[in-house]
PDB file of C-alpha atoms in Angstrom:
ATOM      1  CA  MET A   3     238.354 151.256 132.416  1.00  0.00           C
ATOM      2  CA  PRO A   4     237.697 148.134 130.298  1.00  0.00           C
ATOM      3  CA  ARG A   5     234.901 145.728 131.141  1.00  0.00           C
ATOM      4  CA  TYR A   6     235.487 141.979 131.002  1.00  0.00           C
ATOM      5  CA  GLU A   7     232.877 139.237 130.851  1.00  0.00           C
ATOM      6  CA  TYR A   8     233.148 136.096 132.962  1.00  0.00           C
ATOM      7  CA  ARG A   9     231.089 132.930 133.425  1.00  0.00           C
ATOM      8  CA  CYS A  10     230.792 130.978 136.653  1.00  0.00           C
ATOM      9  CA  ARG A  11     231.315 127.249 136.148  1.00  0.00           C
ATOM     10  CA  SER A  12     229.471 126.458 139.393  1.00  0.00           C
ATOM     11  CA  CYS A  13     226.173 128.287 138.832  1.00  0.00           C
ATOM     12  CA  GLY A  14     226.376 129.242 135.131  1.00  0.00           C
ATOM     13  CA  ASP A  15     225.934 132.966 135.832  1.00  0.00           C
ATOM     14  CA  THR A  16     227.532 135.391 133.359  1.00  0.00           C
ATOM     15  CA  PHE A  17     228.778 138.685 134.786  1.00  0.00           C
ATOM     16  CA  GLU A  18     230.996 141.646 133.932  1.00  0.00           C
ATOM     17  CA  LEU A  19     233.768 143.341 135.878  1.00  0.00           C
ATOM     18  CA  SER A  20     235.485 146.659 135.264  1.00  0.00           C
ATOM     19  CA  ARG A  21     239.191 146.293 135.942  1.00  0.00           C
ATOM     20  CA  PRO A  22     242.524 147.486 134.588  1.00  0.00           C
ATOM     21  CA  MET A  23     243.909 145.614 131.583  1.00  0.00           C
ATOM     22  CA  ALA A  24     246.819 144.395 133.725  1.00  0.00           C
ATOM     23  CA  GLU A  25     244.294 142.532 135.907  1.00  0.00           C
ATOM     24  CA  SER A  26     242.159 141.082 133.098  1.00  0.00           C
ATOM     25  CA  GLY A  27     243.503 137.552 133.645  1.00  0.00           C
ATOM     26  CA  ALA A  28     243.304 137.656 137.444  1.00  0.00           C
ATOM     27  CA  PRO A  29     240.801 135.304 139.102  1.00  0.00           C
ATOM     28  CA  ALA A  30     237.287 136.712 139.393  1.00  0.00           C
ATOM     29  CA  GLU A  31     234.667 135.686 141.930  1.00  0.00           C
ATOM     30  CA  CYS A  32     231.073 135.480 140.708  1.00  0.00           C
ATOM     31  CA  PRO A  33     228.370 137.560 142.442  1.00  0.00           C
ATOM     32  CA  ALA A  34     227.150 134.388 144.205  1.00  0.00           C
ATOM     33  CA  GLY A  35     230.611 133.908 145.752  1.00  0.00           C
ATOM     34  CA  HIS A  36     231.895 131.033 143.609  1.00  0.00           C
ATOM     35  CA  ALA A  37     235.582 131.120 142.657  1.00  0.00           C
ATOM     36  CA  ASP A  38     235.462 128.731 139.666  1.00  0.00           C
ATOM     37  CA  THR A  39     235.056 131.261 136.852  1.00  0.00           C
ATOM     38  CA  VAL A  40     236.383 131.636 133.330  1.00  0.00           C
ATOM     39  CA  LYS A  41     236.977 134.818 131.333  1.00  0.00           C
ATOM     40  CA  LEU A  42     234.948 134.923 128.114  1.00  0.00           C
ATOM     41  CA  LEU A  43     236.115 136.284 124.793  1.00  0.00           C
ATOM     42  CA  SER A  44     234.067 139.350 124.071  1.00  0.00           C
ATOM     43  CA  ALA A  45     233.325 140.813 120.686  1.00  0.00           C
ATOM     44  CA  VAL A  46     234.007 144.507 120.363  1.00  0.00           C
ATOM     45  CA  ALA A  47     231.208 146.488 118.772  1.00  0.00           C
ATOM     46  CA  VAL A  48     231.997 149.914 117.414  1.00  0.00           C
ATOM     47  CA  GLY A  49     229.073 151.730 115.973  1.00  0.00           C
ATOM     48  CA  GLY A  50     227.727 155.089 115.191  1.00  0.00           C
ATOM     49  CA  SER A  51     225.357 156.835 112.934  1.00  0.00           C
ATOM     50  CA  SER A  52     225.941 159.128 110.043  1.00  0.00           C
ATOM     51  CA  SER A  53     223.538 161.555 108.460  1.00  0.00           C
ATOM     52  CA  SER A  54     225.143 161.287 105.032  1.00  0.00           C
ATOM     53  CA  SER A  55     226.386 158.372 103.005  1.00  0.00           C
ATOM     54  CA  SER A  56     229.442 160.363 101.853  1.00  0.00           C
ATOM     55  CA  SER A  57     231.316 159.337 104.999  1.00  0.00           C
ATOM     56  CA  VAL A  58     231.194 155.681 103.944  1.00  0.00           C
ATOM     57  CA  PRO A  59     234.190 154.750 101.777  1.00  0.00           C
ATOM     58  CA  ALA A  60     233.406 153.330  98.352  1.00  0.00           C
ATOM     59  CA  ALA A  61     234.156 149.665  97.726  1.00  0.00           C
ATOM     60  CA  ASP A  62     236.869 149.731  95.096  1.00  0.00           C
ATOM     61  CA  GLY A  63     238.073 146.152  95.125  1.00  0.00           C
ATOM     62  CA  GLY A  64     240.881 146.832  97.611  1.00  0.00           C
ATOM     63  CA  GLY A  65     241.019 145.263 100.993  1.00  0.00           C
ATOM     64  CA  GLY A  66     243.136 143.150 103.208  1.00  0.00           C
ATOM     65  CA  CYS A  67     245.630 144.571 105.618  1.00  0.00           C
ATOM     66  CA  CYS A  68     247.045 147.278 103.343  1.00  0.00           C
ATOM     67  CA  GLY A  69     244.190 148.303 101.084  1.00  0.00           C
ATOM     68  CA  GLY A  70     245.017 145.920  98.260  1.00  0.00           C
ATOM     69  CA  GLY A  71     248.364 147.436  97.243  1.00  0.00           C
ATOM     70  CA  CYS A  72     250.380 144.357  98.151  1.00  0.00           C
ATOM     71  CA  CYS A  73     248.168 141.862  96.358  1.00  0.00           C
ATOM     72  CA  GLY A  74     249.669 142.313  92.989  1.00  0.00           C
TER      73      GLY A  74
END
């Protein structure tokens, strides 16, 4: 289940809630009981480790949304 980060406008506390995606925009009460909260935009971090550098693709000048094929 996804976790969403919220900030309480009353006390300034930042907290997380696990809830279904369909409820991500629903009002959230802070742990101190305040109702005036706002959902924060969270950065997604995807990481891992690799024991060899061969799993890292070589930089060949491509890029963009389609690997450089549409850029002429």
